[in-house]
């Protein structure tokens, strides 16, 4: 930090952050008008050392803007360290809200127009919003109509085990939910939001869809339960509209319509209705508990109620299985749906005041109180009511009758139910009478009211949850055709369209009017959600991501995993076909999302897990030595911006797709201002590769010249053993008209690659490789440019001098390597043994569908008198490599002298780079001069390499004769010895060898190490 120079005495107040802010944060004009020493001018006087470096602030990390004050932004790194006089300014701030920088004027107008504080929708605390809602959703018809019967079947002891096992599952799920809900700010969407933001859109989307559907169907289930109770009451009083089934349908439709009206009235009215239902259930509980301590009347004793008795408790403590459903898992499958509903509070997370506090506290308290209520009711009903009773008040044990023939526990209390017990015709008792709680209660209609309250409250909770979850899913645009239902209305953004859709689905299932038909699949959908919630918590913990920092610490990743597995097992124990349907739906939408790959990034644990697996595998590769059997051509492709040379990208993709590493390299050599660095690392290049469906990495570097930048890539690209071993680049066609230094640097890149043990491939195409994109900002020069197509790279691509780069999507142009080649030939000129890379690449090509029908012809040099023998030797070697190439031809004419006109053409090509051959000049052109211009060709260099030069000329004639109609020519690339062959002479060899050929030419040179083997170890 610099010291203020105003006086000798310095106060700490002078070292303060600049308080001047604009709507965007800091005042940019003030910053760029400051002095060289960093101090700003205020009223013409130096006020002290004022800096843009800001202390920590909430606004720097928030994604939203609070009403009533302007949002602050963190200064960019460039602002803090760059020269204020620099004319190239980057975007002012590092972090901006979406659309703020793009539409700054309109946002300012909207800010001026917004004079009033925005409406704050109704928010609920943890008691009213979560605990009461979850308790109402957990309590249901099973509590009132099936819990006494389960107690009779399993006994008090095993019923407690069933209740506690169910509560353990829901409790662990509640702990997992609490951990996920406290790992960041929770918005609307409930279960879908929690799973999708933790596991990603693949599983989160499918669960969100089926969970919303399950809640919609649950509305029908609870409504049908209510309608059945009303219908039974009507029948007991002799009232009926049509018949039982149609009465259920009519009452159900009327009921769900009334519930829809309550929901459309708003969350405030819905919450008030839930409180009323809660009070009704509490009153029904009070009526039941008062009834257990009241003296039993004669009528109640005839139905099996005798008050608290130790012998009744002892007898009912052990199980007494009856019927086909008489088993532990049979009772568990019936009871478990009554333990669900723990996500009712999380499903309205968007309507909670503080979801990260309300969801854990409310959910866990709801689980505790409902579990306690189940245990108490099980113990009390099992202590007061016998299993079998006739209901006949005359079945008393009179003094005249013998007690020896009396069967059952009621004999000890003066009642004889022997006849109905023996004939199994008892209609009362907890084994036979589902309304036992009503019979025990002090006032039976209150139990009926409790049944109404439990069913209607559960139906209402599901009717509210389903649209809320579905609305969040629709807004994420993961699936087509559902966005219509995501629109919100009113100040609370209520999903009215979602309410209507839920109403229609519920009405359709109400028409079925059969509770046992629609209940199993709902339970399985809930269990599937619980399983994934627990797995989300486990997966987020096991990946060790630094972003997993839940404020709720009372969870265990291993318990979460165990609970996830148990939930899956229970799904099949409940209803195997419903479990298969649930899993099938999840897998279907999972596959759809994986195929479509929606453009969302939520920082899920799946991404963290992918990183961990990739890191572990890369580190694990270091423990394995390289073996020739596992050799893969891992290509570093010098494409520049990949969209500028799509042919190079497509050819390399043919070699490496689903096989090995491909990395596109871009060397930016223009200037050093910030936009250059932004261009080198722009994500638009990766987006272009993804749109082209090319599995490749991208790496951009900034360097003063092309060769040094490529050297950075050659030495620094890759990770561990996942690093390139083959350099693929375009041929420099314009080397004759370009500067000699550029040609020298180009050949220097080849020598650098050889020094680093790279294989080298050069691609030359008649139509050139470069594609003209006027909007492109920078490109590394020196690969490919042809006068008949592109005069020079700079004429096609202009260097931008602005500080901001507008990234536009580049067109996806088709190349020859994307087309089906039919029954053409791939001609391989295996003239020198480079380790086998020249043969391996065409083999990899023929494994692609586009090239599969092409015939590979292998040409080798040889003597005319031993032509057949040499052909058999090469063919035998190729067969040992198992490449499948059958066509081998020996070319003895490659050693003949080339045509004089072609020799003259070659000499004219290099004449510009020849040193003067006069004796005086020759004596002056010693080593010092050649060191200054190493690309110049002396007579000594020319004569020393004359044989090799003529060989390249002759090879071009052979290529013209044999491969004019080939789909691709692959030829072993000659190697020019450094210090012996000048760079321009070497480049002339490559040019002469591959010129005037219609097919693409790929010059290949391995690193002289074997990449093929015929051994099995």
PDB file of N, CA and C in Angstrom, residues 788-844:
ATOM      1  N   UNK A 788      -5.033 -18.885 -53.726  1.00  0.00           N
ATOM      2  CA  UNK A 788      -6.233 -18.965 -54.536  1.00  0.00           C
ATOM      3  C   UNK A 788      -7.506 -18.983 -53.706  1.00  0.00           C
ATOM      4  N   UNK A 789      -7.394 -19.206 -52.440  1.00  0.00           N
ATOM      5  CA  UNK A 789      -8.579 -19.185 -51.580  1.00  0.00           C
ATOM      6  C   UNK A 789      -8.531 -18.046 -50.575  1.00  0.00           C
ATOM      7  N   UNK A 790      -7.402 -17.879 -49.944  1.00  0.00           N
ATOM      8  CA  UNK A 790      -7.239 -16.834 -48.933  1.00  0.00           C
ATOM      9  C   UNK A 790      -5.896 -16.159 -49.187  1.00  0.00           C
ATOM     10  N   UNK A 791      -5.913 -14.882 -49.442  1.00  0.00           N
ATOM     11  CA  UNK A 791      -4.657 -14.193 -49.696  1.00  0.00           C
ATOM     12  C   UNK A 791      -3.739 -14.258 -48.489  1.00  0.00           C
ATOM     13  N   UNK A 792      -4.270 -13.986 -47.363  1.00  0.00           N
ATOM     14  CA  UNK A 792      -3.517 -14.127 -46.118  1.00  0.00           C
ATOM     15  C   UNK A 792      -4.515 -14.196 -44.981  1.00  0.00           C
ATOM     16  N   UNK A 793      -4.045 -14.678 -43.861  1.00  0.00           N
ATOM     17  CA  UNK A 793      -4.933 -14.820 -42.722  1.00  0.00           C
ATOM     18  C   UNK A 793      -5.420 -13.464 -42.254  1.00  0.00           C
ATOM     19  N   UNK A 794      -4.576 -12.501 -42.311  1.00  0.00           N
ATOM     20  CA  UNK A 794      -4.968 -11.183 -41.812  1.00  0.00           C
ATOM     21  C   UNK A 794      -6.045 -10.551 -42.665  1.00  0.00           C
ATOM     22  N   UNK A 795      -6.131 -10.903 -43.943  1.00  0.00           N
ATOM     23  CA  UNK A 795      -7.184 -10.348 -44.774  1.00  0.00           C
ATOM     24  C   UNK A 795      -8.523 -10.976 -44.454  1.00  0.00           C
ATOM     25  N   UNK A 796      -8.468 -12.182 -43.897  1.00  0.00           N
ATOM     26  CA  UNK A 796      -9.703 -12.873 -43.552  1.00  0.00           C
ATOM     27  C   UNK A 796     -10.138 -12.551 -42.136  1.00  0.00           C
ATOM     28  N   UNK A 797      -9.164 -12.463 -41.245  1.00  0.00           N
ATOM     29  CA  UNK A 797      -9.442 -12.253 -39.837  1.00  0.00           C
ATOM     30  C   UNK A 797      -8.692 -11.039 -39.358  1.00  0.00           C
ATOM     31  N   UNK A 798      -9.403 -10.042 -38.934  1.00  0.00           N
ATOM     32  CA  UNK A 798      -8.779  -8.787 -38.520  1.00  0.00           C
ATOM     33  C   UNK A 798      -8.628  -8.767 -37.003  1.00  0.00           C
ATOM     34  N   UNK A 799      -7.543  -8.162 -36.589  1.00  0.00           N
ATOM     35  CA  UNK A 799      -7.273  -8.050 -35.162  1.00  0.00           C
ATOM     36  C   UNK A 799      -8.128  -6.949 -34.562  1.00  0.00           C
ATOM     37  N   UNK A 800      -8.801  -7.300 -33.482  1.00  0.00           N
ATOM     38  CA  UNK A 800      -9.663  -6.337 -32.817  1.00  0.00           C
ATOM     39  C   UNK A 800      -8.847  -5.453 -31.894  1.00  0.00           C
ATOM     40  N   UNK A 801      -9.170  -4.189 -31.854  1.00  0.00           N
ATOM     41  CA  UNK A 801      -8.480  -3.260 -30.958  1.00  0.00           C
ATOM     42  C   UNK A 801      -9.398  -2.749 -29.871  1.00  0.00           C
ATOM     43  N   UNK A 802     -10.585  -3.332 -29.758  1.00  0.00           N
ATOM     44  CA  UNK A 802     -11.491  -2.913 -28.693  1.00  0.00           C
ATOM     45  C   UNK A 802     -11.264  -3.770 -27.476  1.00  0.00           C
ATOM     46  N   UNK A 803     -11.725  -3.258 -26.371  1.00  0.00           N
ATOM     47  CA  UNK A 803     -11.477  -3.964 -25.118  1.00  0.00           C
ATOM     48  C   UNK A 803     -12.504  -5.041 -24.832  1.00  0.00           C
ATOM     49  N   UNK A 804     -13.655  -4.952 -25.428  1.00  0.00           N
ATOM     50  CA  UNK A 804     -14.681  -5.966 -25.181  1.00  0.00           C
ATOM     51  C   UNK A 804     -14.847  -6.834 -26.404  1.00  0.00           C
ATOM     52  N   UNK A 805     -15.047  -8.101 -26.165  1.00  0.00           N
ATOM     53  CA  UNK A 805     -15.181  -9.060 -27.247  1.00  0.00           C
ATOM     54  C   UNK A 805     -16.622  -9.530 -27.294  1.00  0.00           C
ATOM     55  N   UNK A 806     -17.260  -9.368 -28.425  1.00  0.00           N
ATOM     56  CA  UNK A 806     -18.614  -9.839 -28.597  1.00  0.00           C
ATOM     57  C   UNK A 806     -18.551 -11.238 -29.191  1.00  0.00           C
ATOM     58  N   UNK A 807     -18.908 -12.219 -28.419  1.00  0.00           N
ATOM     59  CA  UNK A 807     -18.815 -13.606 -28.852  1.00  0.00           C
ATOM     60  C   UNK A 807     -20.094 -13.988 -29.568  1.00  0.00           C
ATOM     61  N   UNK A 808     -19.971 -14.266 -30.852  1.00  0.00           N
ATOM     62  CA  UNK A 808     -21.111 -14.684 -31.644  1.00  0.00           C
ATOM     63  C   UNK A 808     -20.962 -16.154 -31.987  1.00  0.00           C
ATOM     64  N   UNK A 809     -22.062 -16.894 -32.050  1.00  0.00           N
ATOM     65  CA  UNK A 809     -21.956 -18.304 -32.405  1.00  0.00           C
ATOM     66  C   UNK A 809     -21.447 -18.476 -33.829  1.00  0.00           C
ATOM     67  N   UNK A 810     -20.424 -19.283 -33.989  1.00  0.00           N
ATOM     68  CA  UNK A 810     -19.821 -19.502 -35.291  1.00  0.00           C
ATOM     69  C   UNK A 810     -20.593 -20.576 -36.042  1.00  0.00           C
ATOM     70  N   UNK A 811     -20.668 -20.455 -37.357  1.00  0.00           N
ATOM     71  CA  UNK A 811     -21.410 -21.457 -38.134  1.00  0.00           C
ATOM     72  C   UNK A 811     -20.714 -22.808 -38.103  1.00  0.00           C
ATOM     73  N   UNK A 812     -21.508 -23.864 -38.193  1.00  0.00           N
ATOM     74  CA  UNK A 812     -20.986 -25.222 -38.223  1.00  0.00           C
ATOM     75  C   UNK A 812     -20.869 -25.657 -39.686  1.00  0.00           C
ATOM     76  N   UNK A 813     -19.703 -25.379 -40.282  1.00  0.00           N
ATOM     77  CA  UNK A 813     -19.491 -25.698 -41.684  1.00  0.00           C
ATOM     78  C   UNK A 813     -19.112 -27.162 -41.835  1.00  0.00           C
ATOM     79  N   UNK A 814     -19.618 -27.778 -42.887  1.00  0.00           N
ATOM     80  CA  UNK A 814     -19.331 -29.186 -43.142  1.00  0.00           C
ATOM     81  C   UNK A 814     -17.980 -29.326 -43.837  1.00  0.00           C
ATOM     82  N   UNK A 815     -17.295 -30.431 -43.534  1.00  0.00           N
ATOM     83  CA  UNK A 815     -16.009 -30.714 -44.155  1.00  0.00           C
ATOM     84  C   UNK A 815     -16.046 -32.111 -44.769  1.00  0.00           C
ATOM     85  N   UNK A 816     -15.015 -32.420 -45.538  1.00  0.00           N
ATOM     86  CA  UNK A 816     -14.955 -33.716 -46.202  1.00  0.00           C
ATOM     87  C   UNK A 816     -14.878 -34.860 -45.206  1.00  0.00           C
ATOM     88  N   UNK A 817     -14.363 -34.599 -44.021  1.00  0.00           N
ATOM     89  CA  UNK A 817     -14.206 -35.654 -43.026  1.00  0.00           C
ATOM     90  C   UNK A 817     -15.505 -35.956 -42.285  1.00  0.00           C
ATOM     91  N   UNK A 818     -16.567 -35.201 -42.564  1.00  0.00           N
ATOM     92  CA  UNK A 818     -17.876 -35.486 -41.995  1.00  0.00           C
ATOM     93  C   UNK A 818     -18.777 -36.233 -42.965  1.00  0.00           C
ATOM     94  N   UNK A 819     -18.314 -36.454 -44.173  1.00  0.00           N
ATOM     95  CA  UNK A 819     -19.133 -37.071 -45.215  1.00  0.00           C
ATOM     96  C   UNK A 819     -18.781 -38.550 -45.359  1.00  0.00           C
ATOM     97  N   UNK A 820     -19.762 -39.325 -45.806  1.00  0.00           N
ATOM     98  CA  UNK A 820     -19.514 -40.728 -46.089  1.00  0.00           C
ATOM     99  C   UNK A 820     -18.662 -40.849 -47.346  1.00  0.00           C
ATOM    100  N   UNK A 821     -17.620 -41.659 -47.258  1.00  0.00           N
ATOM    101  CA  UNK A 821     -16.645 -41.739 -48.339  1.00  0.00           C
ATOM    102  C   UNK A 821     -16.973 -42.837 -49.352  1.00  0.00           C
ATOM    103  N   UNK A 822     -17.902 -43.708 -49.018  1.00  0.00           N
ATOM    104  CA  UNK A 822     -18.257 -44.757 -49.966  1.00  0.00           C
ATOM    105  C   UNK A 822     -17.126 -45.760 -50.154  1.00  0.00           C
ATOM    106  N   UNK A 823     -17.071 -46.329 -51.354  1.00  0.00           N
ATOM    107  CA  UNK A 823     -16.070 -47.360 -51.649  1.00  0.00           C
ATOM    108  C   UNK A 823     -14.846 -46.751 -52.317  1.00  0.00           C
ATOM    109  N   UNK A 824     -14.268 -45.782 -51.680  1.00  0.00           N
ATOM    110  CA  UNK A 824     -13.034 -45.187 -52.173  1.00  0.00           C
ATOM    111  C   UNK A 824     -11.853 -45.885 -51.512  1.00  0.00           C
ATOM    112  N   UNK A 825     -10.690 -45.316 -51.688  1.00  0.00           N
ATOM    113  CA  UNK A 825      -9.493 -45.923 -51.117  1.00  0.00           C
ATOM    114  C   UNK A 825      -8.781 -44.937 -50.196  1.00  0.00           C
ATOM    115  N   UNK A 826      -8.151 -45.494 -49.185  1.00  0.00           N
ATOM    116  CA  UNK A 826      -7.226 -44.745 -48.340  1.00  0.00           C
ATOM    117  C   UNK A 826      -5.833 -45.254 -48.696  1.00  0.00           C
ATOM    118  N   UNK A 827      -5.051 -44.445 -49.340  1.00  0.00           N
ATOM    119  CA  UNK A 827      -3.731 -44.857 -49.815  1.00  0.00           C
ATOM    120  C   UNK A 827      -2.680 -44.499 -48.773  1.00  0.00           C
ATOM    121  N   UNK A 828      -1.995 -45.519 -48.295  1.00  0.00           N
ATOM    122  CA  UNK A 828      -0.978 -45.363 -47.252  1.00  0.00           C
ATOM    123  C   UNK A 828       0.385 -45.646 -47.873  1.00  0.00           C
ATOM    124  N   UNK A 829       1.259 -44.647 -47.869  1.00  0.00           N
ATOM    125  CA  UNK A 829       2.618 -44.790 -48.387  1.00  0.00           C
ATOM    126  C   UNK A 829       3.546 -44.958 -47.188  1.00  0.00           C
ATOM    127  N   UNK A 830       3.782 -46.223 -46.876  1.00  0.00           N
ATOM    128  CA  UNK A 830       4.618 -46.576 -45.717  1.00  0.00           C
ATOM    129  C   UNK A 830       6.063 -46.703 -46.205  1.00  0.00           C
ATOM    130  N   UNK A 831       6.684 -45.562 -46.398  1.00  0.00           N
ATOM    131  CA  UNK A 831       8.000 -45.510 -47.036  1.00  0.00           C
ATOM    132  C   UNK A 831       9.132 -45.627 -46.027  1.00  0.00           C
ATOM    133  N   UNK A 832       8.878 -45.231 -44.805  1.00  0.00           N
ATOM    134  CA  UNK A 832       9.884 -45.338 -43.748  1.00  0.00           C
ATOM    135  C   UNK A 832       9.191 -45.823 -42.491  1.00  0.00           C
ATOM    136  N   UNK A 833       9.897 -46.641 -41.717  1.00  0.00           N
ATOM    137  CA  UNK A 833       9.313 -47.184 -40.487  1.00  0.00           C
ATOM    138  C   UNK A 833       9.450 -46.152 -39.375  1.00  0.00           C
ATOM    139  N   UNK A 834       8.314 -45.633 -38.936  1.00  0.00           N
ATOM    140  CA  UNK A 834       8.299 -44.618 -37.876  1.00  0.00           C
ATOM    141  C   UNK A 834       7.764 -45.181 -36.567  1.00  0.00           C
ATOM    142  N   UNK A 835       7.645 -46.486 -36.461  1.00  0.00           N
ATOM    143  CA  UNK A 835       7.083 -47.114 -35.278  1.00  0.00           C
ATOM    144  C   UNK A 835       5.693 -47.650 -35.493  1.00  0.00           C
ATOM    145  N   UNK A 836       5.092 -47.374 -36.659  1.00  0.00           N
ATOM    146  CA  UNK A 836       3.774 -47.910 -36.982  1.00  0.00           C
ATOM    147  C   UNK A 836       2.659 -46.903 -36.952  1.00  0.00           C
ATOM    148  N   UNK A 837       2.940 -45.636 -36.613  1.00  0.00           N
ATOM    149  CA  UNK A 837       1.877 -44.636 -36.558  1.00  0.00           C
ATOM    150  C   UNK A 837       1.242 -44.431 -37.929  1.00  0.00           C
ATOM    151  N   UNK A 838       2.041 -44.563 -38.996  1.00  0.00           N
ATOM    152  CA  UNK A 838       1.515 -44.386 -40.347  1.00  0.00           C
ATOM    153  C   UNK A 838       0.469 -45.444 -40.673  1.00  0.00           C
ATOM    154  N   UNK A 839       0.571 -46.625 -40.092  1.00  0.00           N
ATOM    155  CA  UNK A 839      -0.417 -47.681 -40.313  1.00  0.00           C
ATOM    156  C   UNK A 839      -1.575 -47.610 -39.310  1.00  0.00           C
ATOM    157  N   UNK A 840      -1.294 -47.175 -38.094  1.00  0.00           N
ATOM    158  CA  UNK A 840      -2.332 -47.162 -37.059  1.00  0.00           C
ATOM    159  C   UNK A 840      -3.423 -46.143 -37.370  1.00  0.00           C
ATOM    160  N   UNK A 841      -3.058 -44.985 -37.871  1.00  0.00           N
ATOM    161  CA  UNK A 841      -4.057 -43.941 -38.123  1.00  0.00           C
ATOM    162  C   UNK A 841      -5.087 -44.357 -39.168  1.00  0.00           C
ATOM    163  N   UNK A 842      -4.704 -44.919 -40.314  1.00  0.00           N
ATOM    164  CA  UNK A 842      -5.745 -45.379 -41.252  1.00  0.00           C
ATOM    165  C   UNK A 842      -6.604 -46.499 -40.678  1.00  0.00           C
ATOM    166  N   UNK A 843      -6.029 -47.345 -39.827  1.00  0.00           N
ATOM    167  CA  UNK A 843      -6.839 -48.383 -39.204  1.00  0.00           C
ATOM    168  C   UNK A 843      -7.925 -47.751 -38.324  1.00  0.00           C
ATOM    169  N   UNK A 844      -7.565 -46.728 -37.546  1.00  0.00           N
ATOM    170  CA  UNK A 844      -8.545 -46.052 -36.707  1.00  0.00           C
ATOM    171  C   UNK A 844      -9.604 -45.361 -37.548  1.00  0.00           C
TER     172      UNK A 844
END
